[in-house]
Coordinates of C-alpha atoms in Angstrom, one line a residue:
M24 CA 81.3 69.3 100.7
F25 CA 80.2 71.9 98.1
A26 CA 79.4 74.4 100.9
A27 CA 82.8 74.0 102.4
S28 CA 84.4 74.4 99.0
A29 CA 82.5 77.6 98.3
K30 CA 83.4 79.0 101.7
S31 CA 87.1 78.2 101.1
R32 CA 86.9 79.8 97.7
S33 CA 85.3 83.0 99.0
H34 CA 88.0 83.2 101.6
W35 CA 90.9 83.0 99.1
L36 CA 89.4 85.0 96.2
P37 CA 90.3 88.5 97.6
F38 CA 93.9 87.5 98.2
I39 CA 94.3 86.2 94.6
V40 CA 92.7 89.3 93.1
A41 CA 94.8 91.6 95.4
A42 CA 98.0 89.9 94.2
T43 CA 97.2 90.6 90.6
F44 CA 96.2 94.1 91.4
F45 CA 99.5 94.7 93.2
M46 CA 101.4 93.3 90.2
E47 CA 99.7 95.8 87.9
Y48 CA 99.7 98.9 90.2
L49 CA 103.3 98.4 91.2
D50 CA 104.4 98.0 87.6
T51 CA 102.6 101.2 86.7
T52 CA 104.1 103.2 89.5
I53 CA 107.8 102.1 89.5
I54 CA 108.4 102.5 85.7
A55 CA 108.8 106.3 86.1
T56 CA 112.0 105.9 88.1
A57 CA 113.5 103.7 85.3
L58 CA 112.8 106.0 82.4
P59 CA 116.2 107.8 82.5
Q60 CA 118.1 104.5 82.5
M61 CA 115.9 103.1 79.7
A62 CA 116.3 106.2 77.7
R63 CA 120.1 105.9 77.8
D64 CA 119.8 102.2 76.6
F65 CA 117.5 103.1 73.8
D66 CA 119.6 106.2 72.9
V67 CA 116.6 108.6 73.2
G68 CA 115.4 111.3 75.5
P69 CA 113.2 110.5 78.5
N70 CA 110.3 112.5 77.0
E71 CA 110.3 110.2 73.9
L72 CA 110.1 107.1 76.2
S73 CA 107.2 108.5 78.1
L74 CA 105.2 107.6 75.0
G75 CA 105.1 104.0 76.4
M76 CA 103.5 105.2 79.6
T77 CA 100.9 107.3 77.8
A78 CA 100.1 104.4 75.4
Y79 CA 99.5 102.1 78.4
M80 CA 97.2 104.6 80.1
L81 CA 95.2 105.3 76.9
T82 CA 94.8 101.5 76.2
L83 CA 93.3 101.2 79.7
A84 CA 90.9 104.0 78.9
V85 CA 89.7 102.3 75.7
F86 CA 89.3 98.7 77.0
I87 CA 88.1 99.1 80.7
P88 CA 84.5 100.0 79.7
V89 CA 84.1 96.8 77.7
S90 CA 85.6 94.5 80.4
G91 CA 82.3 93.9 82.1
W92 CA 80.6 92.9 78.9
V93 CA 83.4 90.5 77.9
A94 CA 83.3 88.9 81.4
D95 CA 79.6 88.4 81.3
R96 CA 79.8 87.0 77.8
I97 CA 82.8 84.7 78.0
G98 CA 83.1 84.0 81.7
S99 CA 84.9 85.8 84.5
R100 CA 87.5 83.1 85.2
T101 CA 88.3 82.8 81.5
V102 CA 88.7 86.6 81.0
F103 CA 90.6 87.1 84.3
G104 CA 93.0 84.2 83.6
A105 CA 93.6 85.4 80.0
A106 CA 94.2 88.9 81.3
I107 CA 96.9 87.6 83.6
V108 CA 98.6 85.7 80.8
V109 CA 98.5 88.7 78.4
F110 CA 99.8 91.1 81.2
T111 CA 102.6 88.7 82.1
L112 CA 103.7 88.0 78.5
A113 CA 103.6 91.7 77.7
S114 CA 105.8 92.3 80.8
V115 CA 108.4 89.9 79.4
L116 CA 108.3 91.8 76.0
C117 CA 108.7 95.1 77.9
G118 CA 111.8 93.7 79.6
L119 CA 113.2 92.5 76.3
S120 CA 112.5 95.7 74.4
G121 CA 115.4 97.2 72.5
S122 CA 113.7 100.3 71.1
V123 CA 111.0 102.8 71.8
F124 CA 108.7 101.2 69.2
E125 CA 109.1 97.8 70.8
F126 CA 108.6 99.1 74.3
T127 CA 105.4 101.1 73.3
A128 CA 103.9 98.1 71.5
A129 CA 104.5 95.9 74.5
R130 CA 103.0 98.5 76.8
I131 CA 99.8 98.6 74.6
L132 CA 99.5 94.9 74.9
Q133 CA 100.1 95.2 78.7
G134 CA 97.3 97.8 78.8
V135 CA 94.9 95.3 77.2
G136 CA 95.7 92.8 80.0
G137 CA 95.5 95.4 82.7
A138 CA 92.1 96.8 81.5
M139 CA 90.6 93.3 81.8
M140 CA 92.4 92.3 85.0
V141 CA 91.4 94.9 87.5
P142 CA 87.6 95.4 86.9
V143 CA 87.0 91.7 86.3
G144 CA 88.9 90.7 89.4
R145 CA 86.9 93.2 91.5
L146 CA 83.7 91.8 89.9
I147 CA 84.7 88.2 90.8
V148 CA 85.2 89.2 94.5
V149 CA 81.9 91.2 94.7
R150 CA 79.9 88.4 93.1
N151 CA 81.3 85.6 95.4
T152 CA 81.3 87.4 98.7
S153 CA 78.3 87.6 101.1
K154 CA 77.3 91.1 102.4
D155 CA 78.6 90.4 105.9
K156 CA 82.1 89.5 104.5
L157 CA 82.2 92.2 101.7
M158 CA 83.8 94.9 103.9
Q159 CA 86.8 92.8 104.7
A160 CA 87.1 91.4 101.1
I161 CA 87.0 94.9 99.5
S162 CA 89.6 96.1 102.1
T163 CA 91.9 93.3 101.0
I164 CA 91.7 94.0 97.3
T165 CA 92.1 97.8 97.7
W166 CA 95.4 97.8 99.5
P167 CA 97.5 97.3 96.3
A168 CA 96.0 100.6 94.8
I169 CA 96.7 102.3 98.1
V170 CA 100.2 101.1 98.8
A171 CA 101.8 100.6 95.3
P172 CA 101.9 104.3 94.4
V173 CA 103.8 105.0 97.6
V174 CA 106.3 102.2 97.7
G175 CA 106.7 102.0 93.9
P176 CA 109.3 104.9 93.6
S177 CA 111.4 103.4 96.3
I178 CA 111.4 99.9 94.8
G179 CA 111.9 101.2 91.3
G180 CA 114.9 103.4 92.5
F181 CA 116.5 100.4 94.2
I182 CA 116.1 98.1 91.2
T183 CA 117.4 100.6 88.6
T184 CA 120.3 101.6 90.9
Y185 CA 121.5 98.1 92.0
A186 CA 120.3 95.9 89.1
S187 CA 118.8 97.0 85.8
W188 CA 115.5 98.3 84.6
H189 CA 114.7 95.0 82.9
W190 CA 113.9 93.4 86.2
I191 CA 111.1 95.9 86.8
F192 CA 109.1 93.9 84.2
L193 CA 110.7 90.5 84.4
M194 CA 109.8 90.1 88.1
N195 CA 106.1 90.0 87.1
V196 CA 106.7 86.5 85.6
P197 CA 106.7 84.4 88.9
F198 CA 103.8 86.5 90.2
G199 CA 101.8 85.9 87.0
I200 CA 102.5 82.2 87.0
A201 CA 101.4 81.8 90.7
A202 CA 98.3 83.9 90.2
L203 CA 97.2 82.0 87.1
T204 CA 97.6 78.7 88.9
A205 CA 95.5 79.9 91.8
V206 CA 92.8 81.3 89.3
I207 CA 92.5 77.9 87.5
A208 CA 92.2 76.1 90.9
I209 CA 89.9 78.4 92.8
V210 CA 88.1 81.1 90.7
P211 CA 84.6 80.1 89.4
N212 CA 83.8 80.8 85.7
E213 CA 80.6 82.9 86.0
R214 CA 78.7 84.6 83.2
G215 CA 76.1 87.3 83.2
G216 CA 72.4 86.4 83.4
N217 CA 71.6 88.1 80.1
R218 CA 73.6 87.8 76.9
R219 CA 73.6 91.5 76.1
P220 CA 74.6 92.7 72.7
L221 CA 77.7 94.8 72.4
D222 CA 76.9 98.5 72.4
L223 CA 79.4 99.4 69.7
P224 CA 78.6 103.1 69.5
G225 CA 78.9 103.3 73.3
F226 CA 82.3 101.6 73.1
V227 CA 83.5 104.1 70.5
L228 CA 82.1 107.1 72.4
S229 CA 83.3 106.1 75.9
G230 CA 86.7 105.1 74.5
A231 CA 87.1 108.4 72.7
A232 CA 85.9 110.4 75.7
L233 CA 88.2 108.7 78.2
T234 CA 91.2 108.8 75.8
S235 CA 90.8 112.5 75.2
L236 CA 90.2 113.3 78.9
L237 CA 93.1 111.2 80.1
Y238 CA 95.5 112.4 77.4
G239 CA 94.6 116.0 78.2
T240 CA 95.3 115.5 82.0
E241 CA 98.5 113.6 81.2
L242 CA 99.6 116.4 78.9
A243 CA 98.8 119.0 81.6
S244 CA 101.2 117.1 84.0
H245 CA 104.1 117.8 81.7
M246 CA 105.7 121.1 82.6
E247 CA 106.8 121.9 79.1
A248 CA 103.3 121.3 77.5
N249 CA 101.0 124.0 76.3
L250 CA 98.1 124.3 78.8
L251 CA 95.7 125.5 76.1
V252 CA 96.3 122.3 74.1
A253 CA 95.8 120.2 77.2
L254 CA 92.7 122.0 78.1
S255 CA 91.2 121.5 74.6
F256 CA 91.7 117.7 75.0
V257 CA 90.0 117.8 78.4
L258 CA 87.1 119.8 77.1
G259 CA 86.8 117.6 74.1
G260 CA 86.8 114.6 76.4
L261 CA 84.0 116.1 78.6
A262 CA 81.9 116.9 75.5
L263 CA 82.3 113.3 74.2
G264 CA 81.5 112.1 77.8
V265 CA 78.2 114.0 77.8
T266 CA 77.4 112.5 74.4
A267 CA 78.2 109.0 75.7
Y268 CA 76.0 109.6 78.7
R269 CA 73.1 110.7 76.6
H270 CA 73.6 107.8 74.3
A271 CA 73.6 105.3 77.2
L272 CA 70.3 106.7 78.5
G273 CA 68.6 105.8 75.3
R274 CA 69.9 102.2 75.1
T275 CA 68.4 99.0 76.6
Y276 CA 71.8 97.5 77.1
P277 CA 74.4 100.3 77.4
L278 CA 78.0 99.5 77.6
L279 CA 78.3 101.9 80.6
D280 CA 75.2 101.7 82.7
F281 CA 74.8 105.1 84.4
S282 CA 71.6 104.0 86.1
T283 CA 73.9 102.7 88.9
L284 CA 74.4 106.4 89.8
K285 CA 70.8 106.5 91.0
V286 CA 71.9 104.4 94.0
P287 CA 72.9 107.1 96.6
T288 CA 75.8 105.2 98.2
F289 CA 77.3 104.3 94.8
S290 CA 76.8 107.9 93.4
V291 CA 78.6 109.4 96.4
T292 CA 81.6 107.1 96.1
V293 CA 81.9 107.7 92.3
I294 CA 81.3 111.5 92.2
T295 CA 82.4 112.9 95.5
G296 CA 84.9 110.1 95.9
S297 CA 86.6 111.0 92.6
A298 CA 87.1 114.6 93.8
T299 CA 88.6 113.3 97.0
R300 CA 90.9 110.9 95.2
I301 CA 92.1 113.7 92.9
G302 CA 93.1 115.9 95.9
I303 CA 94.7 113.0 97.9
E304 CA 96.5 111.5 94.8
A305 CA 98.2 114.8 94.1
V306 CA 100.3 114.3 97.2
P307 CA 102.4 111.2 96.0
Y308 CA 103.2 113.3 92.9
L309 CA 104.1 116.5 94.7
L310 CA 106.1 115.0 97.7
P311 CA 109.1 113.5 95.8
L312 CA 109.4 116.6 93.6
M313 CA 109.4 118.8 96.7
F314 CA 111.9 116.7 98.5
Q315 CA 114.2 116.7 95.5
I316 CA 113.7 120.3 94.1
G317 CA 112.7 122.1 97.3
F318 CA 114.8 120.2 99.8
G319 CA 117.7 119.2 97.5
L320 CA 117.5 115.5 98.4
S321 CA 118.5 112.6 96.1
A322 CA 115.8 110.5 94.5
F323 CA 116.7 107.6 96.7
R324 CA 116.5 109.6 100.0
S325 CA 113.2 111.1 98.8
G326 CA 111.8 107.6 98.3
L327 CA 112.9 106.5 101.7
L328 CA 111.0 109.4 103.3
L329 CA 107.9 108.3 101.4
L330 CA 108.1 104.9 103.2
A331 CA 106.6 106.6 106.2
S332 CA 103.4 107.2 104.2
A333 CA 103.5 103.5 103.0
L334 CA 103.7 102.4 106.6
G335 CA 100.6 104.4 107.4
N336 CA 98.8 102.9 104.5
L337 CA 99.7 99.4 105.5
G338 CA 99.2 100.0 109.2
M339 CA 95.6 101.2 108.7
K340 CA 94.6 98.0 106.9
M341 CA 94.5 96.2 110.2
F342 CA 91.9 98.6 111.7
T343 CA 89.8 99.7 108.7
T344 CA 87.0 97.1 109.1
R345 CA 86.9 97.6 112.9
I346 CA 86.7 101.4 112.6
I347 CA 83.9 101.3 110.0
R348 CA 81.9 98.7 112.0
R349 CA 82.1 100.7 115.1
Y350 CA 81.4 104.2 113.8
G351 CA 79.6 103.7 110.4
F352 CA 80.5 104.8 106.9
R353 CA 79.1 108.3 107.1
R354 CA 80.9 109.3 110.2
V355 CA 84.1 107.7 109.1
A356 CA 84.0 109.3 105.6
V357 CA 83.2 112.8 107.0
T358 CA 85.7 112.8 109.9
N359 CA 88.5 111.0 108.0
V360 CA 88.4 113.2 104.9
T361 CA 88.7 116.2 107.2
I362 CA 91.8 114.6 108.8
A363 CA 93.2 113.8 105.3
A364 CA 92.7 117.4 104.2
L365 CA 94.4 118.8 107.3
F366 CA 97.5 116.6 106.7
V367 CA 97.6 117.5 103.0
F368 CA 97.7 121.1 104.3
A369 CA 100.4 120.1 106.8
C370 CA 102.6 119.1 103.9
S371 CA 102.6 122.8 102.9
L372 CA 104.4 123.6 106.2
L373 CA 107.3 121.3 105.6
A374 CA 110.7 122.8 104.9
P375 CA 114.4 121.6 105.0
S376 CA 114.6 122.9 108.5
T377 CA 111.6 120.9 109.7
P378 CA 112.6 118.2 112.2
L379 CA 112.7 114.8 110.7
P380 CA 110.3 113.2 113.2
W381 CA 107.6 115.8 112.3
I382 CA 108.1 115.1 108.6
L383 CA 107.8 111.4 109.2
L384 CA 104.7 111.9 111.5
T385 CA 103.0 114.1 108.9
L386 CA 103.5 111.5 106.1
F387 CA 102.5 108.6 108.4
I388 CA 99.2 110.2 109.4
Y389 CA 98.5 111.2 105.8
G390 CA 99.1 107.5 104.9
L391 CA 96.6 106.4 107.6
A392 CA 93.9 108.8 106.4
R393 CA 94.5 108.0 102.7
S394 CA 94.2 104.3 103.3
L395 CA 91.0 104.6 105.4
Q396 CA 89.2 106.9 103.0
F397 CA 90.0 104.9 99.9
S398 CA 88.9 101.6 101.6
T399 CA 85.7 103.2 102.9
L400 CA 84.8 104.4 99.4
A401 CA 85.6 101.1 97.8
T402 CA 83.5 99.2 100.2
L403 CA 80.5 101.5 100.4
A404 CA 80.2 101.5 96.6
Y405 CA 78.7 98.1 96.6
A406 CA 76.5 98.4 99.7
D407 CA 73.2 98.8 97.8
I408 CA 74.1 97.4 94.4
G409 CA 71.9 94.5 93.4
E410 CA 73.2 91.4 91.8
A411 CA 72.1 92.4 88.3
Q412 CA 74.0 95.7 88.5
K413 CA 77.3 94.4 89.9
S414 CA 79.0 94.1 86.5
A415 CA 77.9 97.6 85.5
A416 CA 78.9 99.1 88.8
S417 CA 82.3 97.4 88.8
T418 CA 83.1 98.7 85.3
L419 CA 82.0 102.3 86.1
W420 CA 83.9 102.2 89.4
S421 CA 87.1 101.1 87.5
V422 CA 86.6 103.8 84.9
A423 CA 86.3 106.5 87.7
Q424 CA 89.3 105.1 89.6
Q425 CA 91.5 105.1 86.5
M426 CA 90.5 108.6 85.6
T427 CA 91.3 110.0 89.0
I428 CA 94.8 108.5 89.2
G429 CA 95.8 110.5 86.1
M430 CA 93.8 113.5 87.2
G431 CA 95.4 113.6 90.6
I432 CA 98.8 113.9 89.0
A433 CA 97.6 116.5 86.6
F434 CA 96.0 118.5 89.4
G435 CA 99.3 118.5 91.3
A436 CA 101.2 119.6 88.2
L437 CA 98.7 122.3 87.3
A438 CA 98.7 123.6 90.9
L439 CA 102.5 123.9 90.7
R440 CA 102.3 125.8 87.5
V441 CA 99.6 128.1 88.8
A442 CA 101.7 128.9 91.9
A443 CA 104.8 129.6 89.8
Y444 CA 102.7 131.8 87.5
F445 CA 101.4 134.0 90.3
R446 CA 104.9 134.2 91.7
G447 CA 105.9 135.8 88.4
A448 CA 107.8 132.9 86.9
G449 CA 105.5 132.5 84.0
A450 CA 103.1 129.8 83.0
M451 CA 105.7 127.7 81.2
T452 CA 108.1 127.4 84.0
P453 CA 110.2 124.2 83.7
E454 CA 110.4 121.8 86.6
A455 CA 113.9 122.8 87.7
H456 CA 112.8 126.4 88.3
F457 CA 110.2 125.7 90.9
V458 CA 110.9 127.0 94.4
L459 CA 109.8 125.6 97.7
A460 CA 106.9 128.1 98.0
D461 CA 105.4 126.8 94.8
F462 CA 105.0 123.4 96.4
H463 CA 103.6 124.9 99.5
W464 CA 100.8 126.6 97.5
A465 CA 100.2 123.4 95.5
F466 CA 99.7 121.4 98.7
A467 CA 97.3 124.1 100.0
M468 CA 95.2 123.8 96.8
A469 CA 95.1 120.0 97.1
G470 CA 94.0 120.4 100.7
V471 CA 91.2 122.8 99.8
L472 CA 89.9 120.4 97.1
T473 CA 90.0 117.5 99.6
L474 CA 88.3 119.4 102.3
L475 CA 85.4 120.6 100.1
T476 CA 84.4 117.0 99.4
V477 CA 83.2 116.7 103.1
L478 CA 80.0 118.3 101.9
G479 CA 79.2 115.4 99.6
Y480 CA 79.8 112.8 102.4
R481 CA 77.5 114.8 104.8
G482 CA 74.7 114.0 102.4
L483 CA 74.9 110.3 103.1
A484 CA 72.2 108.7 105.2
R485 CA 73.3 108.1 108.8
N486 CA 72.8 104.4 108.3
A487 CA 74.5 104.2 104.9
G488 CA 76.2 100.8 104.6
S489 CA 74.6 99.3 107.7
N490 CA 73.8 96.2 105.7
L491 CA 77.5 95.6 105.3
G492 CA 78.0 96.0 109.1
G493 CA 78.9 99.7 109.1
G494 CA 78.1 101.2 112.5
T495 CA 76.8 98.0 114.0
R496 CA 79.2 98.0 116.9
Q497 CA 78.6 100.7 119.5
A498 CA 81.4 102.4 121.2
G499 CA 81.0 100.4 124.4
S500 CA 80.5 97.0 122.9
G501 CA 84.0 96.2 121.8
V502 CA 85.5 96.0 118.3
A503 CA 84.8 93.8 115.4
R504 CA 87.2 91.1 114.5

């Protein structure tokens, strides 16, 4: 009876965690479309309201590193359930906010919940899934991060146009209640084997490093911001990051355990994979701007075009496990990142005169490649991670993923400014003064960055991830189910 119960639990865990991930990622991506309407209600400018988005991101940066320690100390189900409660209640407070101060305070609280929810949820799945089922489980929990940034603008535009911005946050309530009920019923309350002391200096150093780095990249994404100021924050964050790294090497129980980077498969997914994600994540930022500024389309029509990419992201989920099992992680990573880079380049060829079917096909294939690459990286990360390192690996992976989301947007914004500068428009060109050629050059830069990462994947062993089932099906033996 217990075995059957454990088997049923491992089957449902990825879906429960994926639902909470989707709630958070969707909330993060759709809020940008609501800022103008919220600013009017609060009687402030949109730039003032962006403080709430920045506060949320910086809260994540501070608290994600400590999430693994808290889960090991208190119990994964307790922390995961509490995170859902905090995130849901904070969502209600966001929807009821009547001022910038109230909204910012609610977003900080929401950030605390989100910082615990994502890494701890991933840890729960990794700990309770056997190696032969891990590929499918990771594929399930990664789809929210892949799909939400693409469908978010469309959903946000629809809600703010036909309802009100309050529903962006209030719709989290039924999701939160359902998720919490499932967590109480199904999720086991596991603790780490060792009661590690809290590395307080590591917490301060890592929090300061990530805050400085993410604030600098966020600042760089604002067209009116001073690039030198943004660069100083980025450099300061890197310097603090080096200090945090050296501190961790001298600790018996570091908050961020960088020894996991000695595992080749994990190292490639964190280091090379981060560069890949920065190049690919620049596209969802650049595309709606190009469609609106370069093509002259409305925000809603721009969002509808992006649904082609969302369909590609969703469509690939049915085939990801089969493809990896047939061809192996190394071959898939090398081939697919090349395809992704080519279709990021293809975005630089789009123009108002481009036939609609070609635009949709380009975005669809980009979505396919994006989904496959991100799922491949997320699964391969845990291929050779031992039980004792799973908590540290989950935390470090979450830190890298959070950083690259912001850095992808910043890279896209910086590429636009560089293109405008060399066109002779000046480094401080505001958004409205960009021309179509600037976007074409920005896509080309993102494509180059993405293509360069193929060198890192070529360094993988040919049998990398074979213990998860990667490459176990030969071309003539059928596909995996």
